[in-house]
Amino acid sequence: MSQNKAPKNNVFYRNQNWHYPKIDQGEGIYLYDVNGKQYIDACSGSAVANIGHGNEEIAAYTEEQMKKIAFTHLSRWTVDTIEKCAAKVADWTPGDLNHVYFVSGGSEATETAIKMARQYFIERDGKGSTKWKVISKWHAFHGNTMGALSMTGIPERRSIYEPMLLDFPKIPQFYHYRNPWGCETLEETSVKAAEALEAEILKQGAEYIAAFITEPVVGAACPGIHPTKIYFEMVREICDRYDILLIVDEVMAGFGRTGKKFGIDHYGITPDIITAAKGMSCGYTPMGAAIASQKVFNRIMVEGSGQFIHGHTYAGNPLSCGIAAKVMEILERDHVVENAEVQGEYLLEKLHRLYQYPIIGDIRGKGLMIGVELVKDQQTKEPFEASQNVRGKLTVNCMEEGIVPYPGGGAVDGTHGDHILIAPPLNITKEQVDELFEGLERGIRRTLKDIG
Ligand SMILES: Cc1ncc(COP(=O)(O)O)c(C=O)c1O
């Protein structure tokens, strides 16, 4: 890390204190910088590059499609690739979630979902509907645009924008390792977390609540945490009972990341809206979607006005849709989702060996979406001082060892707490999992020496 804040070039980067290694190319799970150093992309960027880098088939397809037609505006035209992509997505989603509203990324997807929820109630109950609030959770990430950030439960990301955010209620997450209820088992935590939804609905008044949003397995905010099945069974029932739409944010978990097509497939319920992005196109083009159930679609588009008051310029462009359809074809043909399940189990089991190091607090995840939480004291779960920047040190040390994790923090109280997300490309092999593990372990050992 460098403390030199002088402009590096003309790019407005996220963090002027970071030294950005320059990447020249990628191949499979590996990235190569301009000096030829090889890295395992152990987080797929941010759980995006699920079929790895430098895919020749996608490159060839893209060239061909770009020559045919790259852009048309979805307000006027339809194209085969757009329809084909929507049909493929509908085929992948559970239940009757068959109506794909295309966007260009995760934040746009969650913004779209809440506008869809609002319009659903307007179409059903008239313009006077009071249902507009969206209940979300602490330890949750739904994006950085204002509506999405209003749902995001990460204090560090919200604090300076707080006056600009919508007043959306927040409830506790199914964060078993640090659960506020003193629960001994994940099942108990899951029940308590679901009961918190009902309590909040009663506090706010169901007539003001349009939707509840949750990730099926949590990403950046508190990587890898997940409930047992009972959570989603209860949440589905509570939402139905109080006339509230259930939005499941699959931006990170969707399209195979957790070893199933969608994260929600682990729990056997069907939401009203799914949001997706990242793995939908595996980084080969910006892409996202809000996928509506029959009930939501019909109310707005068939029985209602027939017009969803929303839209973005690049949404549903034929090039991006074609690429996403091709990605899904590859995921299916090469059994990539099944591989994520197998290698995910193998990696998770292997990672448990890391508990021998005193800074490892909790390891949890599903498929290849795994979180490792770091602590100062394994017994008391005391976190490190934020000033020690343990997540930064671990990241730099792992990168020196050729492994790229995705760091984050603040899960303890908004400031304290360090964690990393491990989320390599889903077509990783067993030998490559071993290589990833060994590099990560070397990075942890170096970090132990650094912090004394
Ligand atoms: C669960 C979840 N929702 C929403 C988003 C926002 O997506 P984007 O960064 O594409 O706007 C992310 C991004 O990490 C995410 O993980």
Coordinates of C-alpha atoms and ligand atoms in Angstrom, one line a residue:
M1 CA 0.0 0.0 0.0
S2 CA 1.2 3.5 -0.8
Q3 CA 0.5 6.6 1.1
N4 CA 1.3 8.8 -1.8
K5 CA -2.0 10.5 -2.8
A6 CA -0.7 12.2 -5.9
P7 CA -2.7 11.5 -9.0
K8 CA -1.6 8.3 -10.6
N9 CA -3.1 9.1 -14.0
N10 CA -6.5 10.4 -15.2
V11 CA -8.5 7.6 -13.6
F12 CA -10.7 8.6 -10.6
Y13 CA -10.0 5.4 -8.7
R14 CA -11.9 4.2 -5.6
N15 CA -8.9 4.5 -3.3
Q16 CA -5.9 6.8 -3.9
N17 CA -4.0 4.9 -1.2
W18 CA -4.0 1.6 -3.0
H19 CA -1.3 0.6 -5.4
Y20 CA -3.1 -0.8 -8.4
P21 CA -1.1 -3.6 -10.0
K22 CA -1.7 -3.4 -13.8
I23 CA -3.3 -6.5 -15.3
D24 CA -2.3 -7.4 -18.8
Q25 CA -4.4 -10.5 -19.4
G26 CA -6.4 -13.3 -17.8
E27 CA -6.7 -17.0 -18.5
G28 CA -9.1 -19.3 -16.6
I29 CA -8.7 -18.7 -12.9
Y30 CA -5.5 -16.8 -13.4
L31 CA -4.7 -13.1 -13.9
Y32 CA -1.3 -11.9 -15.2
D33 CA 0.1 -8.4 -14.5
V34 CA 2.3 -6.5 -16.9
N35 CA 5.4 -7.9 -15.2
G36 CA 4.2 -11.4 -15.8
K37 CA 3.3 -12.1 -12.2
Q38 CA 0.5 -14.7 -11.9
Y39 CA -2.4 -14.4 -9.5
I40 CA -5.2 -16.8 -8.7
D41 CA -8.3 -14.7 -8.9
A42 CA -9.7 -16.2 -5.7
C43 CA -12.7 -13.8 -5.7
S44 CA -13.5 -13.7 -9.4
G45 CA -13.2 -9.9 -9.2
S46 CA -16.2 -9.7 -6.9
A47 CA -17.8 -13.1 -7.6
V48 CA -18.3 -12.1 -11.3
A49 CA -15.8 -14.1 -13.5
N50 CA -17.6 -17.4 -12.8
I51 CA -16.4 -19.1 -16.0
G52 CA -12.9 -17.6 -15.6
H53 CA -11.0 -15.2 -17.8
G54 CA -10.1 -15.1 -21.5
N55 CA -12.9 -17.4 -22.7
E56 CA -12.2 -17.9 -26.4
E57 CA -15.7 -19.1 -27.2
I58 CA -17.2 -15.9 -25.7
A59 CA -14.7 -13.8 -27.6
A60 CA -15.6 -15.4 -30.9
Y61 CA -19.3 -15.2 -30.2
T62 CA -19.0 -11.5 -29.3
E63 CA -17.2 -10.6 -32.4
E64 CA -19.8 -12.3 -34.5
Q65 CA -22.8 -10.7 -32.7
M66 CA -21.2 -7.3 -32.6
K67 CA -20.9 -7.4 -36.4
K68 CA -24.6 -8.3 -36.7
I69 CA -26.2 -5.9 -34.2
A70 CA -24.7 -4.5 -31.0
F71 CA -27.3 -2.0 -29.8
T72 CA -31.0 -1.4 -30.2
H73 CA -33.2 0.4 -27.7
L74 CA -35.6 -1.9 -25.8
S75 CA -38.3 0.7 -25.9
R76 CA -38.7 0.1 -29.6
W77 CA -37.2 -3.1 -30.8
T78 CA -36.8 -6.7 -30.0
V79 CA -34.0 -9.0 -31.2
D80 CA -33.6 -12.8 -31.1
T81 CA -30.7 -12.6 -28.6
I82 CA -32.8 -10.7 -26.1
E83 CA -35.7 -13.1 -26.3
K84 CA -33.4 -16.1 -26.2
C85 CA -31.6 -14.8 -23.1
A86 CA -34.9 -14.1 -21.3
A87 CA -36.1 -17.6 -22.1
K88 CA -32.9 -19.1 -20.7
V89 CA -33.1 -17.1 -17.5
A90 CA -36.8 -18.1 -17.1
D91 CA -35.7 -21.7 -17.5
W92 CA -33.1 -21.3 -14.8
T93 CA -35.3 -19.5 -12.2
P94 CA -37.5 -21.4 -9.7
G95 CA -41.3 -21.5 -9.9
D96 CA -43.1 -19.0 -12.1
L97 CA -40.4 -16.3 -12.1
N98 CA -40.6 -16.1 -15.9
H99 CA -40.5 -12.4 -16.7
V100 CA -37.0 -10.9 -17.1
Y101 CA -36.6 -7.1 -16.9
F102 CA -33.0 -6.5 -18.1
V103 CA -30.6 -3.9 -16.6
S104 CA -26.9 -3.4 -16.6
G105 CA -25.8 -4.4 -13.1
G106 CA -26.7 -5.3 -9.5
S107 CA -27.7 -1.9 -8.1
E108 CA -29.9 -1.2 -11.1
A109 CA -31.5 -4.7 -10.5
T110 CA -32.4 -4.0 -6.9
E111 CA -33.6 -0.4 -7.8
T112 CA -35.8 -2.0 -10.4
A113 CA -37.1 -4.6 -8.0
I114 CA -38.3 -2.0 -5.5
K115 CA -39.9 0.1 -8.2
M116 CA -41.7 -3.0 -9.5
A117 CA -42.9 -3.7 -6.0
R118 CA -44.2 -0.2 -5.6
Q119 CA -46.0 -0.2 -9.0
Y120 CA -47.5 -3.6 -8.2
F121 CA -49.4 -2.1 -5.3
I122 CA -50.3 1.0 -7.2
E123 CA -51.8 -1.0 -10.0
R124 CA -53.6 -3.2 -7.5
D125 CA -54.9 -0.7 -4.9
G126 CA -54.8 2.6 -6.8
K127 CA -52.6 5.7 -6.6
G128 CA -53.4 6.1 -2.9
S129 CA -51.6 3.0 -1.9
T130 CA -49.5 3.6 1.2
K131 CA -47.3 0.6 0.6
W132 CA -43.8 1.9 -0.3
K133 CA -41.3 0.9 2.4
V134 CA -38.9 -1.9 1.9
I135 CA -37.7 -3.8 4.9
S136 CA -34.0 -4.9 4.7
K137 CA -31.3 -5.9 7.1
W138 CA -28.1 -4.9 8.7
H139 CA -25.1 -6.9 7.4
A140 CA -26.6 -6.8 3.9
F141 CA -25.5 -5.3 0.6
H142 CA -27.8 -4.4 -2.2
G143 CA -25.8 -1.8 -4.1
N144 CA -24.5 1.8 -3.9
T145 CA -27.1 3.8 -5.8
M146 CA -29.5 5.7 -3.5
G147 CA -32.4 3.3 -3.4
A148 CA -30.1 0.3 -3.2
L149 CA -28.0 2.0 -0.6
S150 CA -31.1 2.7 1.4
M151 CA -31.6 -1.0 1.6
T152 CA -27.9 -1.7 2.3
G153 CA -27.0 -2.4 5.9
I154 CA -23.3 -1.4 6.0
P155 CA -22.8 1.7 8.1
E156 CA -19.5 2.6 6.6
R157 CA -21.0 2.8 3.1
R158 CA -24.1 4.7 4.3
S159 CA -22.9 7.2 6.9
I160 CA -22.0 10.3 4.8
Y161 CA -25.1 9.8 2.5
E162 CA -27.5 9.2 5.4
P163 CA -29.5 12.4 4.9
M164 CA -30.1 11.5 1.2
L165 CA -31.3 7.9 1.9
L166 CA -34.9 6.6 2.0
D167 CA -36.3 5.8 5.4
F168 CA -36.3 2.0 5.0
P169 CA -36.5 -0.1 8.2
K170 CA -33.6 -2.5 9.1
I171 CA -33.8 -5.7 11.0
P172 CA -31.0 -8.1 12.2
Q173 CA -29.4 -10.6 9.9
F174 CA -29.0 -14.3 10.3
Y175 CA -25.4 -13.8 11.4
H176 CA -25.1 -16.7 13.7
Y177 CA -21.4 -16.2 14.7
R178 CA -22.3 -12.9 16.4
N179 CA -26.1 -13.3 16.8
P180 CA -27.8 -10.8 19.1
W181 CA -30.1 -13.3 20.6
G182 CA -27.5 -15.6 22.3
C183 CA -28.6 -18.5 20.1
E184 CA -26.6 -21.7 20.3
T185 CA -27.5 -23.2 16.9
L186 CA -27.9 -21.8 13.4
E187 CA -31.5 -23.1 13.4
E188 CA -32.4 -21.0 16.4
T189 CA -30.7 -18.0 14.9
S190 CA -32.6 -18.5 11.7
V191 CA -35.9 -18.6 13.6
K192 CA -35.1 -15.5 15.6
A193 CA -34.1 -13.6 12.4
A194 CA -37.3 -14.5 10.7
E195 CA -39.4 -13.5 13.8
A196 CA -37.6 -10.1 13.6
L197 CA -39.3 -9.6 10.3
E198 CA -42.8 -10.1 11.7
A199 CA -42.0 -7.8 14.7
E200 CA -40.8 -5.0 12.3
I201 CA -43.9 -5.4 10.1
L202 CA -46.1 -5.0 13.2
K203 CA -44.1 -2.0 14.4
Q204 CA -44.3 -0.2 11.0
G205 CA -47.8 -1.3 10.0
A206 CA -48.1 -3.8 7.1
E207 CA -50.0 -1.1 5.1
Y208 CA -46.8 0.8 4.7
I209 CA -44.6 -2.1 3.6
A210 CA -44.3 -3.0 0.0
A211 CA -41.4 -5.5 0.1
F212 CA -38.8 -7.4 2.1
I213 CA -35.4 -7.9 0.6
T214 CA -32.8 -10.5 1.5
E215 CA -29.8 -12.3 0.1
P216 CA -30.0 -16.1 0.2
V217 CA -26.3 -16.3 1.1
V218 CA -24.7 -13.0 2.1
G219 CA -21.9 -11.5 0.0
A220 CA -19.7 -8.4 0.7
A221 CA -21.4 -7.4 3.9
C222 CA -20.7 -10.5 5.9
P223 CA -19.5 -13.1 3.4
G224 CA -20.8 -16.7 3.4
I225 CA -23.4 -16.4 6.2
H226 CA -26.6 -18.2 5.5
P227 CA -29.6 -19.5 7.4
T228 CA -31.2 -22.9 7.6
K229 CA -34.2 -23.7 5.5
I230 CA -36.7 -22.6 8.2
Y231 CA -35.7 -19.0 7.8
F232 CA -37.0 -18.8 4.2
E233 CA -40.0 -21.0 5.0
M234 CA -41.0 -18.5 7.8
V235 CA -40.2 -15.4 5.7
R236 CA -42.3 -16.6 2.8
E237 CA -45.2 -17.3 5.1
I238 CA -44.9 -14.0 6.9
C239 CA -44.7 -12.0 3.6
D240 CA -47.8 -13.8 2.3
R241 CA -49.7 -13.2 5.6
Y242 CA -49.0 -9.5 5.6
D243 CA -49.3 -8.9 1.9
I244 CA -45.7 -8.1 1.3
L245 CA -43.6 -9.0 -1.7
L246 CA -40.4 -11.1 -1.2
I247 CA -37.4 -10.0 -3.1
V248 CA -34.4 -12.3 -3.1
D249 CA -31.1 -10.5 -4.1
E250 CA -29.2 -13.1 -6.1
V251 CA -26.8 -10.6 -7.6
M252 CA -23.8 -12.4 -6.1
A253 CA -25.3 -15.8 -5.2
G254 CA -27.2 -16.4 -8.5
F255 CA -26.1 -18.3 -11.6
G256 CA -24.3 -21.1 -9.8
R257 CA -22.1 -19.3 -7.3
T258 CA -23.5 -21.3 -4.3
G259 CA -23.5 -24.7 -6.1
K260 CA -27.1 -24.4 -7.2
K261 CA -28.6 -22.4 -10.0
F262 CA -29.8 -19.8 -7.6
G263 CA -29.1 -19.4 -3.9
I264 CA -32.8 -19.7 -3.0
D265 CA -32.8 -23.2 -4.5
H266 CA -31.1 -24.3 -1.2
Y267 CA -34.3 -23.4 0.7
G268 CA -37.1 -24.7 -1.5
I269 CA -39.3 -21.5 -1.7
T270 CA -40.2 -19.2 -4.5
P271 CA -39.8 -15.4 -4.1
D272 CA -41.9 -12.8 -5.9
I273 CA -38.9 -11.1 -7.5
I274 CA -35.3 -12.2 -8.0
T275 CA -32.5 -9.7 -8.7
A276 CA -29.4 -10.9 -10.6
A277 CA -26.2 -9.6 -12.2
K278 CA -22.5 -10.6 -11.9
G279 CA -22.5 -14.3 -12.9
M280 CA -25.3 -13.8 -15.4
S281 CA -22.7 -12.7 -17.9
C282 CA -19.6 -13.6 -15.9
G283 CA -18.0 -10.2 -16.5
Y284 CA -17.9 -10.5 -20.3
T285 CA -20.4 -7.6 -20.5
P286 CA -22.3 -5.5 -18.0
M287 CA -25.6 -7.3 -17.3
G288 CA -28.3 -7.6 -14.7
A289 CA -32.0 -8.3 -14.3
A290 CA -35.0 -8.1 -12.0
I291 CA -37.0 -11.3 -12.6
A292 CA -40.7 -11.1 -11.8
S293 CA -43.2 -13.8 -10.9
Q294 CA -46.4 -14.3 -12.8
K295 CA -48.3 -12.5 -10.0
V296 CA -46.2 -9.3 -10.2
F297 CA -45.9 -9.3 -14.0
N298 CA -49.6 -9.9 -14.6
R299 CA -50.7 -7.2 -12.2
I300 CA -48.7 -4.5 -13.9
M301 CA -48.5 -5.7 -17.5
V302 CA -51.6 -7.8 -18.1
E303 CA -54.4 -6.7 -15.7
G304 CA -52.9 -3.3 -15.1
S305 CA -51.6 -0.3 -17.1
G306 CA -49.3 -2.5 -19.2
Q307 CA -46.5 -0.1 -18.7
F308 CA -43.7 -0.3 -16.2
I309 CA -42.6 3.3 -15.5
H310 CA -38.8 2.6 -15.6
G311 CA -36.0 2.0 -18.0
H312 CA -32.3 2.4 -18.7
T313 CA -30.5 3.0 -22.0
Y314 CA -28.3 -0.1 -22.1
A315 CA -30.9 -2.4 -20.6
G316 CA -31.6 -5.4 -22.8
N317 CA -29.1 -4.6 -25.5
P318 CA -28.7 -7.4 -28.0
L319 CA -25.0 -7.8 -27.5
S320 CA -25.1 -8.2 -23.7
C321 CA -28.1 -10.5 -23.9
G322 CA -26.4 -12.6 -26.5
I323 CA -23.3 -12.9 -24.3
A324 CA -25.3 -13.8 -21.2
A325 CA -27.2 -16.5 -23.1
K326 CA -23.9 -17.9 -24.3
V327 CA -22.5 -17.9 -20.8
M328 CA -25.6 -19.8 -19.5
E329 CA -25.1 -22.3 -22.4
I330 CA -21.5 -22.8 -21.3
L331 CA -22.5 -23.2 -17.6
E332 CA -25.0 -25.9 -18.6
R333 CA -22.8 -27.7 -21.1
D334 CA -19.7 -27.9 -18.9
H335 CA -21.6 -28.7 -15.7
V336 CA -20.1 -25.7 -14.1
V337 CA -22.7 -25.3 -11.3
E338 CA -22.3 -29.0 -10.3
N339 CA -18.5 -28.4 -10.2
A340 CA -19.1 -25.4 -7.9
E341 CA -20.9 -27.6 -5.5
V342 CA -18.2 -30.3 -5.5
Q343 CA -15.2 -28.0 -5.3
G344 CA -17.0 -25.7 -2.8
E345 CA -17.5 -28.6 -0.4
Y346 CA -13.8 -29.6 -0.9
L347 CA -12.5 -26.1 -0.4
L348 CA -14.7 -25.4 2.7
E349 CA -13.6 -28.6 4.3
K350 CA -10.0 -27.8 3.6
L351 CA -10.4 -24.2 4.9
H352 CA -11.4 -25.6 8.3
R353 CA -7.7 -26.5 8.8
L354 CA -7.1 -22.7 9.1
Y355 CA -8.7 -22.7 12.5
Q356 CA -5.2 -23.7 13.8
Y357 CA -4.2 -20.1 13.2
P358 CA -5.3 -17.8 16.1
I359 CA -6.7 -15.1 13.9
I360 CA -9.3 -17.3 12.2
G361 CA -12.7 -16.7 13.9
D362 CA -15.3 -18.1 11.6
I363 CA -15.4 -19.9 8.3
R364 CA -18.8 -20.4 6.5
G365 CA -20.3 -20.5 3.1
K366 CA -22.2 -22.4 0.4
G367 CA -20.7 -23.6 -2.8
L368 CA -17.8 -21.3 -3.9
M369 CA -19.1 -18.4 -1.8
I370 CA -17.1 -18.6 1.4
G371 CA -16.3 -16.1 4.1
V372 CA -13.4 -16.1 6.5
E373 CA -13.8 -13.8 9.5
L374 CA -10.6 -12.7 11.4
V375 CA -10.4 -12.1 15.1
K376 CA -7.9 -11.0 17.7
D377 CA -9.1 -13.7 20.1
Q378 CA -10.7 -16.9 19.0
Q379 CA -12.3 -17.6 22.4
T380 CA -13.9 -14.1 23.0
K381 CA -14.4 -13.3 19.3
E382 CA -12.8 -9.9 20.0
P383 CA -12.0 -8.1 16.7
F384 CA -8.8 -6.3 15.8
E385 CA -8.5 -2.6 16.2
A386 CA -9.6 -1.0 12.9
S387 CA -6.2 1.0 12.9
Q388 CA -4.3 -2.3 12.5
N389 CA -5.9 -2.8 9.1
V390 CA -5.7 -6.6 9.3
R391 CA -7.9 -7.1 6.3
G392 CA -5.6 -4.9 4.2
K393 CA -2.5 -6.6 5.5
L394 CA -3.9 -10.1 4.7
T395 CA -4.9 -8.9 1.3
V396 CA -1.5 -7.6 0.4
N397 CA 0.2 -10.7 1.8
C398 CA -2.0 -13.0 -0.1
M399 CA -1.4 -11.0 -3.3
E400 CA 2.3 -11.3 -2.7
E401 CA 1.7 -15.0 -2.6
G402 CA -0.3 -14.9 -5.8
I403 CA -3.8 -15.1 -4.4
V404 CA -6.5 -12.4 -4.7
P405 CA -9.2 -12.5 -1.9
Y406 CA -11.9 -9.9 -1.5
P407 CA -11.5 -8.0 1.8
G408 CA -14.2 -6.2 3.8
G409 CA -15.1 -5.4 7.3
G410 CA -17.1 -3.5 9.9
A411 CA -19.4 -6.4 10.7
V412 CA -19.0 -6.2 14.4
D413 CA -20.2 -2.7 15.1
G414 CA -19.9 -0.8 11.8
T415 CA -16.2 -0.1 12.3
H416 CA -14.6 -3.2 13.8
G417 CA -14.3 -6.6 12.2
D418 CA -12.3 -8.0 9.3
H419 CA -13.2 -10.6 6.8
I420 CA -12.4 -11.9 3.3
L421 CA -14.6 -13.5 0.7
I422 CA -13.2 -16.5 -1.2
A423 CA -15.1 -16.9 -4.5
P424 CA -12.9 -18.3 -7.3
P425 CA -14.2 -19.0 -10.8
L426 CA -16.7 -21.9 -10.7
N427 CA -14.8 -24.0 -13.2
I428 CA -11.8 -24.3 -10.8
T429 CA -10.3 -27.8 -10.6
K430 CA -9.4 -29.7 -7.5
E431 CA -5.7 -29.2 -8.1
Q432 CA -6.3 -25.5 -8.4
V433 CA -8.3 -25.5 -5.2
D434 CA -5.2 -27.0 -3.5
E435 CA -3.0 -24.3 -5.0
L436 CA -5.4 -21.6 -3.8
F437 CA -5.5 -23.0 -0.3
E438 CA -1.7 -23.2 -0.1
G439 CA -1.3 -19.6 -1.2
L440 CA -3.9 -18.4 1.2
E441 CA -2.3 -20.3 4.1
R442 CA 1.1 -18.7 3.2
G443 CA -0.6 -15.2 3.2
I444 CA -2.1 -15.9 6.6
R445 CA 1.3 -16.9 8.0
R446 CA 2.9 -13.7 6.7
T447 CA 0.0 -11.7 8.3
L448 CA 0.5 -13.4 11.7
K449 CA 4.2 -12.3 11.6
D450 CA 3.2 -8.8 10.5
I451 CA 0.8 -8.2 13.4
G452 CA 3.2 -9.9 15.9
Ligands
LIG1 C1 -25.9 -9.0 -3.2 C2 -25.6 -7.8 -4.0 N1 -26.5 -7.0 -4.4 C3 -26.3 -5.9 -5.2 C4 -25.0 -5.6 -5.6 C5 -24.7 -4.3 -6.4 O1 -24.3 -4.7 -7.7 P1 -23.4 -3.7 -8.6 O2 -22.1 -3.5 -7.9 O3 -23.3 -4.4 -9.9 O4 -24.2 -2.5 -8.7 C6 -23.9 -6.4 -5.2 C7 -22.5 -6.1 -5.6 O5 -21.6 -6.6 -5.0 C8 -24.3 -7.6 -4.4 O6 -23.3 -8.4 -4.0

